[in-house]
Tab-separated table of C-alpha atoms in Angstrom:
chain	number	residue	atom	x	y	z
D	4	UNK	CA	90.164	118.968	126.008
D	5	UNK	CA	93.257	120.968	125.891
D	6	UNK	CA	92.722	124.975	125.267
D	7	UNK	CA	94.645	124.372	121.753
D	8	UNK	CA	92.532	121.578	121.549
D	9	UNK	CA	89.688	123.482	122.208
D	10	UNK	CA	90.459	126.338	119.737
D	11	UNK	CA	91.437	124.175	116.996
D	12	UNK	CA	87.960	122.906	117.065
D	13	UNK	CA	86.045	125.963	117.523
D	14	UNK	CA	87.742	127.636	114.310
D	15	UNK	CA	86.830	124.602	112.809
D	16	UNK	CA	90.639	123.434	112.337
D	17	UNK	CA	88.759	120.342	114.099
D	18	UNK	CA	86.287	118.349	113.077
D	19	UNK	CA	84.827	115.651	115.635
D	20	UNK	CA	83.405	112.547	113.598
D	21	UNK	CA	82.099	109.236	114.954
D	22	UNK	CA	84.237	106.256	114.164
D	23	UNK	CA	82.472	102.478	114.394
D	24	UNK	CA	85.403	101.049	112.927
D	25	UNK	CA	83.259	97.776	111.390
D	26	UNK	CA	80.208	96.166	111.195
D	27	UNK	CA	82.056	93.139	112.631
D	28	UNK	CA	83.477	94.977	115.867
D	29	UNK	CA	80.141	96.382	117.141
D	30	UNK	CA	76.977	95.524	118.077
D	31	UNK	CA	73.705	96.240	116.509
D	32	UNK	CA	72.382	98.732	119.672
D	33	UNK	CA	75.437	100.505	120.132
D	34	UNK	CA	75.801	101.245	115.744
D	35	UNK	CA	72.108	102.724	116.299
D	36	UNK	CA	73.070	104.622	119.072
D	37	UNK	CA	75.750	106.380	117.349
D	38	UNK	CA	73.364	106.784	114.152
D	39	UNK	CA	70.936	108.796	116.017
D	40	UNK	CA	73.841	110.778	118.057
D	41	UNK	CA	75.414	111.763	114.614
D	42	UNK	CA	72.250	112.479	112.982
D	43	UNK	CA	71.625	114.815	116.566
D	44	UNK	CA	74.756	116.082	116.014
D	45	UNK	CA	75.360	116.648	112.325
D	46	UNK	CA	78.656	114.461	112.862
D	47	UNK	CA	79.987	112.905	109.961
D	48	UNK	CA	80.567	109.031	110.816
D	49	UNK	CA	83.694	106.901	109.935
D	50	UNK	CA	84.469	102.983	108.987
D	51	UNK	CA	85.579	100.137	107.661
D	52	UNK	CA	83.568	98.425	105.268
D	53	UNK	CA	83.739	95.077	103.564
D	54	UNK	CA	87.298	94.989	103.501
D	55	UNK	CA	87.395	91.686	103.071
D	56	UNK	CA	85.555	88.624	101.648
D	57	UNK	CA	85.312	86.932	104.525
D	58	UNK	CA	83.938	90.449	106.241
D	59	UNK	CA	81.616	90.698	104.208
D	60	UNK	CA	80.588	87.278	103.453
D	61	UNK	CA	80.421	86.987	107.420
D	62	UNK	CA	78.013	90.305	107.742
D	63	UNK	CA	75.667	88.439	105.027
D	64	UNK	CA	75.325	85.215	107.827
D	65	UNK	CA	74.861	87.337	110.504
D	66	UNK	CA	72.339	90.282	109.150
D	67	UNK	CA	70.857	88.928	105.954
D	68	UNK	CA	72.270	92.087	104.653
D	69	UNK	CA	75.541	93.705	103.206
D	70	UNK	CA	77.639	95.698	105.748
D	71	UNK	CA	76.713	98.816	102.971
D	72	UNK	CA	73.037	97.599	103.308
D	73	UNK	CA	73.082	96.959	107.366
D	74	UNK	CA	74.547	100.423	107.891
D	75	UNK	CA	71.722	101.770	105.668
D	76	UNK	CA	69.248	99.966	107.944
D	77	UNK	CA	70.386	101.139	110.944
D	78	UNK	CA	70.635	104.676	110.103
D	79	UNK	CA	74.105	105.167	110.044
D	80	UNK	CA	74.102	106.826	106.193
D	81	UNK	CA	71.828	109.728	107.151
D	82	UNK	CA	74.792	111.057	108.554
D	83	UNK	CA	77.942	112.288	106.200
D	84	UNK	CA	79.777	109.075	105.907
D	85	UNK	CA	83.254	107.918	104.919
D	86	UNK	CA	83.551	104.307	104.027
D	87	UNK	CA	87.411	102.813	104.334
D	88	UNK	CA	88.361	99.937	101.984
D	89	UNK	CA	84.931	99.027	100.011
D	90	UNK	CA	86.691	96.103	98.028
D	91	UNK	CA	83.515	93.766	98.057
D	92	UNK	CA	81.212	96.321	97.793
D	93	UNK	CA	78.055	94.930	94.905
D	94	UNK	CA	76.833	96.941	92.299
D	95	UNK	CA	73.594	97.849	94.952
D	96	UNK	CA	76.152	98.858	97.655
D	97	UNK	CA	77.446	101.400	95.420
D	98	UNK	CA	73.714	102.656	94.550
D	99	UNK	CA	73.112	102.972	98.111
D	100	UNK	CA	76.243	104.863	98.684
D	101	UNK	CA	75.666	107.865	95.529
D	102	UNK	CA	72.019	107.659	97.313
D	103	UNK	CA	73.182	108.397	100.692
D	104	UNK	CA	75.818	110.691	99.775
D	105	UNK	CA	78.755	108.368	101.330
D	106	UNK	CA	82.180	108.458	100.169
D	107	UNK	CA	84.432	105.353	99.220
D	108	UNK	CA	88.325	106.011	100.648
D	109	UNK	CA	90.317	103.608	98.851
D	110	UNK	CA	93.127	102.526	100.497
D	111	UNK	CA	95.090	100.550	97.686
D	112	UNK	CA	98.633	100.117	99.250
D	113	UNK	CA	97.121	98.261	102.349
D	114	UNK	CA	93.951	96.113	100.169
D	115	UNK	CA	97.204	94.906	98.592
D	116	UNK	CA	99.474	94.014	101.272
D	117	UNK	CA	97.313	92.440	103.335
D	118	UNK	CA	95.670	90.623	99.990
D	119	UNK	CA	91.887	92.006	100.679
D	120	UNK	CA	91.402	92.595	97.161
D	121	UNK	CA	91.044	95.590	94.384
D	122	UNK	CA	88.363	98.062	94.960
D	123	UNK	CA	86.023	98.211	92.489
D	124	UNK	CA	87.105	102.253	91.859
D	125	UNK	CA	86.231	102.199	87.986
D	126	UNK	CA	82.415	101.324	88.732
D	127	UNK	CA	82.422	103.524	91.976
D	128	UNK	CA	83.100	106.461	89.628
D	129	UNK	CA	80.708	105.664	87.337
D	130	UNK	CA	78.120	104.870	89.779
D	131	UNK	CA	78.483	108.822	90.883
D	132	UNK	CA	80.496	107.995	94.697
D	133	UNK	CA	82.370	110.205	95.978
D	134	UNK	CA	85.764	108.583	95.797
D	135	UNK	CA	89.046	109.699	97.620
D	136	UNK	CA	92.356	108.468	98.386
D	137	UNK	CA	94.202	106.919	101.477
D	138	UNK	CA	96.938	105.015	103.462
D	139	UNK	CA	95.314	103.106	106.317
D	140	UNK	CA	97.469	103.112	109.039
D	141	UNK	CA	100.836	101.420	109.880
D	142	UNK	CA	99.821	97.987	110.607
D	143	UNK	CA	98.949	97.470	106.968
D	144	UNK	CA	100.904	100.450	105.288
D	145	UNK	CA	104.763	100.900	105.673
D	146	UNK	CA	105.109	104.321	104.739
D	147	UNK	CA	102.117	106.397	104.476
D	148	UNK	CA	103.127	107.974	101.148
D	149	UNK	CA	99.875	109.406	99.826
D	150	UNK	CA	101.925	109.953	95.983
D	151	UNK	CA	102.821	105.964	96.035
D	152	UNK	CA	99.117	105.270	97.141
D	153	UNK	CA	97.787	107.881	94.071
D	154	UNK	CA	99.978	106.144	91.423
D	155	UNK	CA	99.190	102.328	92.605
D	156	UNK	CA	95.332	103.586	92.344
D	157	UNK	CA	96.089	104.842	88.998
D	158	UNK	CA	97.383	101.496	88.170
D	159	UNK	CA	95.254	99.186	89.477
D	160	UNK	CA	91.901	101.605	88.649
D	161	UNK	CA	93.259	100.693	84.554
D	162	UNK	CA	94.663	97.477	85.240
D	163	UNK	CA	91.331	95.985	86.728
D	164	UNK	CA	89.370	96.945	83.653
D	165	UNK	CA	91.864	96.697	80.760
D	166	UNK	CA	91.039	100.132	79.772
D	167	UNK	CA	94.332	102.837	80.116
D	168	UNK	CA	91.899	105.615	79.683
D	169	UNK	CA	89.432	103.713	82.543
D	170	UNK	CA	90.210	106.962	84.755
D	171	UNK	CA	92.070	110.187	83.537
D	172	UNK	CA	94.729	112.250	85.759
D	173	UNK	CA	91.964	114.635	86.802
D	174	UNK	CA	89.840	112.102	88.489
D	175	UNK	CA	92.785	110.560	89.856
D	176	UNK	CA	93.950	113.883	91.153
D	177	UNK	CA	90.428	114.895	92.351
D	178	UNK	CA	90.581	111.520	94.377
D	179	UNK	CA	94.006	112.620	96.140
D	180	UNK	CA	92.763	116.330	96.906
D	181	UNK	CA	88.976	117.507	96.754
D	182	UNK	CA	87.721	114.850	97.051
D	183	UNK	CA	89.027	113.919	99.984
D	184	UNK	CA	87.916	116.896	101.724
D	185	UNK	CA	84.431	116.116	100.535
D	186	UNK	CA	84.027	112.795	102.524
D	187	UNK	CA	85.512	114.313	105.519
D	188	UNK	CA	82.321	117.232	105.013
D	189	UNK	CA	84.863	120.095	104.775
D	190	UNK	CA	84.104	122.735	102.381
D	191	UNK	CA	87.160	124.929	103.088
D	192	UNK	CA	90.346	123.354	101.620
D	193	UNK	CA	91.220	120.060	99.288
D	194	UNK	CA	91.693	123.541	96.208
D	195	UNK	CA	93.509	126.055	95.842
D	196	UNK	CA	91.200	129.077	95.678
D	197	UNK	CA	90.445	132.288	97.399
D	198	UNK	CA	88.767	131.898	100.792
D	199	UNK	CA	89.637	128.388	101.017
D	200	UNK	CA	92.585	127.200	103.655
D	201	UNK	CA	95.849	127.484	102.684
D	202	UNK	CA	96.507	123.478	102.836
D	203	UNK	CA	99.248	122.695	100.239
D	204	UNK	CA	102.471	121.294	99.271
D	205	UNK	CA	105.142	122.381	96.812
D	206	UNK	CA	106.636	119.270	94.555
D	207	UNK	CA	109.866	119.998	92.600
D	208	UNK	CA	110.246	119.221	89.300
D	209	UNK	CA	114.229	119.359	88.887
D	210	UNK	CA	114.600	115.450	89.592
D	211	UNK	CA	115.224	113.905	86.050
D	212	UNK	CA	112.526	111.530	86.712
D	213	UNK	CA	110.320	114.744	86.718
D	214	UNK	CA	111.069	115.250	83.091
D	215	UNK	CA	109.802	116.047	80.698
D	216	UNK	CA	106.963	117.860	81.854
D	217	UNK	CA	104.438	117.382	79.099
D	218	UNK	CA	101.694	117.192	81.674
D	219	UNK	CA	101.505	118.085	84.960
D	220	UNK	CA	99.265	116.168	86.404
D	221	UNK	CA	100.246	112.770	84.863
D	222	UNK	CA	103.411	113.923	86.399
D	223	UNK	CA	102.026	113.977	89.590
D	224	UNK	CA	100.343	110.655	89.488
D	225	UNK	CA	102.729	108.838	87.819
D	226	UNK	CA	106.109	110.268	88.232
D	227	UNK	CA	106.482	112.284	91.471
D	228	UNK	CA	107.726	110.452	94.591
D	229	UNK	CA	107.289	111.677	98.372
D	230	UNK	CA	110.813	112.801	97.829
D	231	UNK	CA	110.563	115.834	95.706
D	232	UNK	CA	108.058	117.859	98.166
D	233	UNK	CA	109.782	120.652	99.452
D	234	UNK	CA	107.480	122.013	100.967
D	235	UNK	CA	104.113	121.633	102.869
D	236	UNK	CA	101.638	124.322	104.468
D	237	UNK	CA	98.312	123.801	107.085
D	238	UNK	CA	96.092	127.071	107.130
D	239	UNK	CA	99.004	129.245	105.930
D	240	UNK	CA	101.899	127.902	108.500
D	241	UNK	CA	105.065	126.023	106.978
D	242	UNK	CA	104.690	122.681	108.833
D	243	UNK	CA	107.997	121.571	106.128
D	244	UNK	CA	110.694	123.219	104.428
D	245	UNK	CA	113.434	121.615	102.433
D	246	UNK	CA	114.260	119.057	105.083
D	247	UNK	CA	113.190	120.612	108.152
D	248	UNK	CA	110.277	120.272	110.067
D	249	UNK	CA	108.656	123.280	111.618
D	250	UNK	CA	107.073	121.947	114.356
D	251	UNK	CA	108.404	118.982	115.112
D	252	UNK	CA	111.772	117.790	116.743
D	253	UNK	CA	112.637	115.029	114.317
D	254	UNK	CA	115.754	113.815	115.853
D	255	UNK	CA	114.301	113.560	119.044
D	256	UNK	CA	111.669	111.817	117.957
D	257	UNK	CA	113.380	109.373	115.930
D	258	UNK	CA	115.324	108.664	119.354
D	259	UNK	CA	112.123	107.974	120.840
D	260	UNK	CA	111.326	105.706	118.812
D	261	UNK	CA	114.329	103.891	118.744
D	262	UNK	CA	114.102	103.081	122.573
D	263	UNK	CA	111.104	102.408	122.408
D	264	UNK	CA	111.383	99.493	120.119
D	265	UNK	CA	114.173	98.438	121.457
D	266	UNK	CA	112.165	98.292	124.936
D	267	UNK	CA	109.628	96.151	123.015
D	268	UNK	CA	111.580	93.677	121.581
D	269	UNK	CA	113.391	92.949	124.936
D	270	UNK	CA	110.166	92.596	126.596
Protein backbone atom coordinates (compact mmCIF):
# COMPACT_ATOMS: atom_id res chain seq x y z
CA UNK A 1 0.00 0.00 0.00
CA UNK A 2 0.83 3.53 -0.68
CA UNK A 3 1.75 5.77 2.62
CA UNK A 4 -1.62 7.85 1.76
CA UNK A 5 -2.99 4.66 1.30
CA UNK A 6 -1.82 3.54 4.38
CA UNK A 7 -2.97 6.58 6.45
CA UNK A 8 -6.27 6.79 4.96
CA UNK A 9 -6.88 3.44 6.41
CA UNK A 10 -5.41 3.77 9.72
CA UNK A 11 -7.64 6.99 10.52
CA UNK A 12 -10.23 4.91 9.39
CA UNK A 13 -10.89 7.14 6.12
CA UNK A 14 -10.55 3.34 4.82
CA UNK A 15 -12.39 0.62 5.36
CA UNK A 16 -11.14 -2.86 3.85
CA UNK A 17 -14.28 -5.20 3.15
CA UNK A 18 -14.36 -8.58 1.41
CA UNK A 19 -16.10 -8.60 -1.91
CA UNK A 20 -17.43 -12.27 -3.40
CA UNK A 21 -19.16 -10.56 -6.02
CA UNK A 22 -21.95 -13.68 -6.46
CA UNK A 23 -22.91 -16.84 -5.46
CA UNK A 24 -22.63 -17.76 -9.17
CA UNK A 25 -18.87 -16.56 -9.64
CA UNK A 26 -17.34 -18.53 -6.72
CA UNK A 27 -16.99 -21.65 -5.40
CA UNK A 28 -18.35 -23.15 -2.31
CA UNK A 29 -14.55 -23.53 -0.46
CA UNK A 30 -13.28 -20.35 -1.41
CA UNK A 31 -17.03 -18.32 -0.07
CA UNK A 32 -16.16 -20.29 3.32
CA UNK A 33 -12.83 -19.25 3.31
CA UNK A 34 -13.60 -15.70 3.14
CA UNK A 35 -16.53 -16.25 5.82
CA UNK A 36 -14.18 -17.36 8.40
CA UNK A 37 -11.38 -14.62 7.31
CA UNK A 38 -14.09 -11.84 7.77
CA UNK A 39 -15.51 -13.24 10.81
CA UNK A 40 -11.35 -13.34 11.98
CA UNK A 41 -11.20 -10.10 10.87
CA UNK A 42 -14.35 -8.22 11.76
CA UNK A 43 -14.50 -7.30 7.88
CA UNK A 44 -17.70 -6.41 6.61
CA UNK A 45 -18.35 -8.61 3.31
CA UNK A 46 -19.79 -7.35 -0.07
CA UNK A 47 -22.12 -8.90 -3.08
CA UNK A 48 -24.36 -9.43 -5.48
CA UNK A 49 -27.33 -11.24 -4.72
CA UNK A 50 -30.17 -12.65 -6.75
CA UNK A 51 -30.06 -10.08 -9.20
CA UNK A 52 -31.71 -11.90 -11.45
CA UNK A 53 -34.29 -14.70 -11.99
CA UNK A 54 -32.29 -16.76 -13.70
CA UNK A 55 -29.45 -16.13 -10.75
CA UNK A 56 -31.36 -17.08 -8.50
CA UNK A 57 -33.42 -19.70 -10.00
CA UNK A 58 -29.88 -21.18 -11.06
CA UNK A 59 -28.45 -21.01 -7.20
CA UNK A 60 -31.80 -23.07 -6.24
CA UNK A 61 -30.46 -26.12 -8.94
CA UNK A 62 -27.21 -25.96 -7.80
CA UNK A 63 -27.48 -25.61 -3.72
CA UNK A 64 -31.03 -26.57 -2.88
CA UNK A 65 -30.95 -23.22 -1.32
CA UNK A 66 -31.49 -19.40 -2.06
CA UNK A 67 -28.26 -17.40 -2.72
CA UNK A 68 -29.69 -15.35 0.75
CA UNK A 69 -30.05 -18.89 2.31
CA UNK A 70 -26.55 -20.45 0.85
CA UNK A 71 -24.66 -17.41 2.13
CA UNK A 72 -26.36 -18.00 5.52
CA UNK A 73 -25.09 -21.60 5.39
CA UNK A 74 -21.81 -20.94 4.70
CA UNK A 75 -21.22 -18.34 7.19
CA UNK A 76 -20.90 -15.48 5.20
CA UNK A 77 -23.82 -13.32 7.29
CA UNK A 78 -21.96 -13.50 10.61
CA UNK A 79 -19.99 -10.93 9.18
CA UNK A 80 -21.52 -7.17 8.48
CA UNK A 81 -22.91 -7.70 5.08
CA UNK A 82 -24.06 -5.56 2.16
CA UNK A 83 -26.24 -7.29 -0.32
CA UNK A 84 -26.31 -5.46 -4.05
CA UNK A 85 -29.52 -5.82 -6.12
CA UNK A 86 -31.88 -8.31 -3.94
CA UNK A 87 -34.72 -8.22 -6.68
CA UNK A 88 -35.76 -11.98 -6.16
CA UNK A 89 -35.17 -12.03 -2.76
CA UNK A 90 -38.54 -14.34 -0.88
CA UNK A 91 -40.25 -13.24 1.98
CA UNK A 92 -37.64 -15.85 4.15
CA UNK A 93 -34.62 -14.16 2.46
CA UNK A 94 -35.64 -10.99 3.90
CA UNK A 95 -36.18 -12.70 7.51
CA UNK A 96 -32.80 -14.01 7.26
CA UNK A 97 -31.38 -10.72 6.32
CA UNK A 98 -33.18 -8.38 9.56
CA UNK A 99 -31.82 -11.71 11.45
CA UNK A 100 -28.35 -11.41 10.35
CA UNK A 101 -28.18 -7.80 10.38
CA UNK A 102 -27.46 -7.52 6.40
CA UNK A 103 -28.30 -4.61 4.43
CA UNK A 104 -30.23 -4.57 0.98
CA UNK A 105 -28.44 -1.74 -1.55
CA UNK A 106 -30.90 -1.21 -4.13
CA UNK A 107 -29.64 -0.30 -7.18
CA UNK A 108 -32.87 0.76 -9.20
CA UNK A 109 -31.39 2.64 -12.28
CA UNK A 110 -29.32 -0.53 -13.30
CA UNK A 111 -32.33 -3.52 -12.11
CA UNK A 112 -34.06 -1.40 -14.77
CA UNK A 113 -31.80 -1.08 -17.58
CA UNK A 114 -30.62 -4.24 -17.71
CA UNK A 115 -34.49 -5.56 -17.04
CA UNK A 116 -33.54 -7.70 -13.69
CA UNK A 117 -36.59 -6.65 -12.09
CA UNK A 118 -38.03 -4.26 -9.09
CA UNK A 119 -36.71 -4.88 -5.70
CA UNK A 120 -39.07 -5.77 -3.41
CA UNK A 121 -38.05 -2.32 -1.18
CA UNK A 122 -41.70 -1.85 0.32
CA UNK A 123 -41.56 -5.40 2.11
CA UNK A 124 -37.73 -5.02 2.84
CA UNK A 125 -38.74 -2.03 5.00
CA UNK A 126 -41.29 -3.59 6.62
CA UNK A 127 -39.49 -6.70 7.23
CA UNK A 128 -36.94 -4.34 9.45
CA UNK A 129 -33.63 -4.51 6.58
CA UNK A 130 -31.50 -2.16 6.54
CA UNK A 131 -32.09 -0.61 3.16
CA UNK A 132 -29.79 1.94 1.26
CA UNK A 133 -29.37 3.39 -2.02
CA UNK A 134 -27.00 2.88 -5.10
CA UNK A 135 -25.74 3.13 -8.76
CA UNK A 136 -23.92 -0.07 -9.68
CA UNK A 137 -21.28 0.71 -11.80
CA UNK A 138 -20.96 1.89 -15.46
CA UNK A 139 -21.65 -1.17 -17.34
CA UNK A 140 -25.26 -1.04 -16.22
CA UNK A 141 -25.56 2.71 -15.06
CA UNK A 142 -24.82 5.70 -17.45
CA UNK A 143 -24.36 8.33 -15.09
CA UNK A 144 -23.98 7.48 -11.55
CA UNK A 145 -26.40 10.17 -10.33
CA UNK A 146 -27.26 9.05 -6.81
CA UNK A 147 -30.48 12.03 -6.88
CA UNK A 148 -31.90 10.24 -10.27
CA UNK A 149 -31.35 6.77 -8.51
CA UNK A 150 -33.27 8.30 -5.05
CA UNK A 151 -36.25 9.63 -7.09
CA UNK A 152 -36.65 6.37 -9.50
CA UNK A 153 -36.63 4.38 -5.95
CA UNK A 154 -39.20 6.70 -4.77
CA UNK A 155 -41.17 5.85 -7.76
CA UNK A 156 -40.96 2.49 -8.25
CA UNK A 157 -40.99 1.75 -4.09
CA UNK A 158 -45.04 3.41 -4.65
CA UNK A 159 -45.55 2.27 -8.00
CA UNK A 160 -44.94 -1.53 -7.14
CA UNK A 161 -47.52 -1.47 -4.39
CA UNK A 162 -50.14 1.07 -5.55
CA UNK A 163 -49.80 2.85 -2.36
CA UNK A 164 -48.26 6.82 -2.80
CA UNK A 165 -47.74 6.86 0.88
CA UNK A 166 -45.97 3.04 0.53
CA UNK A 167 -42.64 4.94 1.72
CA UNK A 168 -42.44 8.64 3.00
CA UNK A 169 -39.45 11.19 2.09
CA UNK A 170 -37.74 10.31 5.36
CA UNK A 171 -37.26 6.70 4.63
CA UNK A 172 -36.42 7.52 1.23
CA UNK A 173 -33.89 10.02 2.43
CA UNK A 174 -32.60 7.70 5.22
CA UNK A 175 -32.01 5.14 2.28
CA UNK A 176 -29.77 7.81 0.29
CA UNK A 177 -27.72 8.93 3.52
CA UNK A 178 -27.63 6.92 6.94
CA UNK A 179 -28.44 4.29 5.87
CA UNK A 180 -26.01 3.80 3.63
CA UNK A 181 -23.33 4.29 6.02
CA UNK A 182 -24.92 1.61 8.13
CA UNK A 183 -24.37 -1.30 5.61
CA UNK A 184 -20.95 -0.18 4.93
CA UNK A 185 -20.49 -0.58 9.24
CA UNK A 186 -19.47 3.10 9.56
CA UNK A 187 -20.72 4.87 12.49
CA UNK A 188 -19.06 8.24 11.77
CA UNK A 189 -20.83 10.05 8.88
CA UNK A 190 -24.19 9.37 6.57
CA UNK A 191 -25.68 12.76 9.42
CA UNK A 192 -24.96 15.74 10.03
CA UNK A 193 -24.09 15.94 13.73
CA UNK A 194 -21.33 16.84 16.05
CA UNK A 195 -18.44 14.36 16.09
CA UNK A 196 -19.52 12.79 13.00
CA UNK A 197 -17.37 13.44 9.54
CA UNK A 198 -17.97 16.30 7.76
CA UNK A 199 -19.32 14.29 4.50
CA UNK A 200 -21.86 16.59 2.74
CA UNK A 201 -23.10 18.39 -0.18
CA UNK A 202 -24.81 21.74 -0.64
CA UNK A 203 -27.99 21.61 -3.25
CA UNK A 204 -29.33 25.00 -4.46
CA UNK A 205 -32.65 25.79 -4.45
CA UNK A 206 -32.76 28.91 -6.95
CA UNK A 207 -33.57 26.59 -10.08
CA UNK A 208 -37.39 27.15 -10.71
CA UNK A 209 -37.84 23.53 -10.70
CA UNK A 210 -36.73 23.87 -6.97
CA UNK A 211 -39.85 25.81 -6.24
CA UNK A 212 -41.83 26.07 -4.25
CA UNK A 213 -40.23 24.76 -1.35
CA UNK A 214 -43.10 23.43 0.70
CA UNK A 215 -40.95 20.53 1.80
CA UNK A 216 -37.59 19.97 1.74
CA UNK A 217 -37.11 16.72 1.58
CA UNK A 218 -39.77 15.82 -1.07
CA UNK A 219 -37.73 18.39 -2.79
CA UNK A 220 -34.84 16.46 -2.59
CA UNK A 221 -36.30 13.23 -3.73
CA UNK A 222 -38.39 14.36 -6.20
CA UNK A 223 -37.28 17.60 -7.60
CA UNK A 224 -33.50 18.14 -7.25
CA UNK A 225 -31.25 17.01 -10.12
CA UNK A 226 -27.31 16.31 -9.90
CA UNK A 227 -27.19 19.75 -11.37
CA UNK A 228 -28.01 22.05 -8.58
CA UNK A 229 -25.11 20.72 -6.08
CA UNK A 230 -22.76 23.31 -5.62
CA UNK A 231 -20.98 22.00 -3.49
CA UNK A 232 -19.56 18.73 -1.94
CA UNK A 233 -17.20 18.09 1.21
CA UNK A 234 -15.17 14.55 2.46
CA UNK A 235 -14.01 14.91 6.23
CA UNK A 236 -14.12 18.73 6.06
CA UNK A 237 -12.10 19.27 2.54
CA UNK A 238 -14.04 20.89 -0.54
CA UNK A 239 -13.62 18.03 -3.06
CA UNK A 240 -16.35 20.58 -5.41
CA UNK A 241 -17.14 24.07 -5.67
CA UNK A 242 -19.44 25.69 -8.16
CA UNK A 243 -17.92 23.95 -11.14
CA UNK A 244 -14.55 23.20 -10.08
CA UNK A 245 -13.08 20.29 -8.82
CA UNK A 246 -10.60 20.47 -6.01
CA UNK A 247 -8.67 17.69 -6.53
CA UNK A 248 -9.02 16.63 -9.68
CA UNK A 249 -7.78 17.88 -13.18
CA UNK A 250 -11.02 17.55 -15.09
CA UNK A 251 -9.89 18.64 -18.42
CA UNK A 252 -7.12 16.47 -18.39
CA UNK A 253 -8.93 13.80 -17.56
CA UNK A 254 -11.64 14.16 -19.92
CA UNK A 255 -8.64 14.14 -22.56
CA UNK A 256 -7.71 10.93 -21.24
CA UNK A 257 -10.49 9.56 -21.77
CA UNK A 258 -11.07 10.67 -25.05
CA UNK A 259 -7.86 8.87 -26.40
CA UNK A 260 -8.44 6.31 -24.79
CA UNK A 261 -11.64 5.41 -26.45
CA UNK A 262 -10.65 6.42 -29.39
CA UNK A 263 -7.61 3.82 -28.99
CA UNK A 264 -10.34 1.22 -28.29
CA UNK A 265 -12.49 1.57 -30.97
CA UNK A 266 -9.57 1.46 -33.52
CA UNK A 267 -8.36 -1.62 -31.99
Amino acid sequence: LSDTLRAAVADGRIVPEFCLHSEYLTQEPYVRAVARKARELGTPVNIHVSETKKEHEECLQRHGKTPVAYLQDCGVLDSPTYAAHCVWVTDEDLAIMQRCGASLVHNPSSNLKLGSGIAPVVKALSAGVNVALGTDGTASNNNLNMFEELHIAALLATGSVCDPAAVSVETLFDMATINGAKALGRKDTGVLAPGMKADLAAVSTAAPHMHPNLDTLGLLCYSAQASDVILTMGDGRILYENGVYTTLEKDKILDELEKTVANLSVR
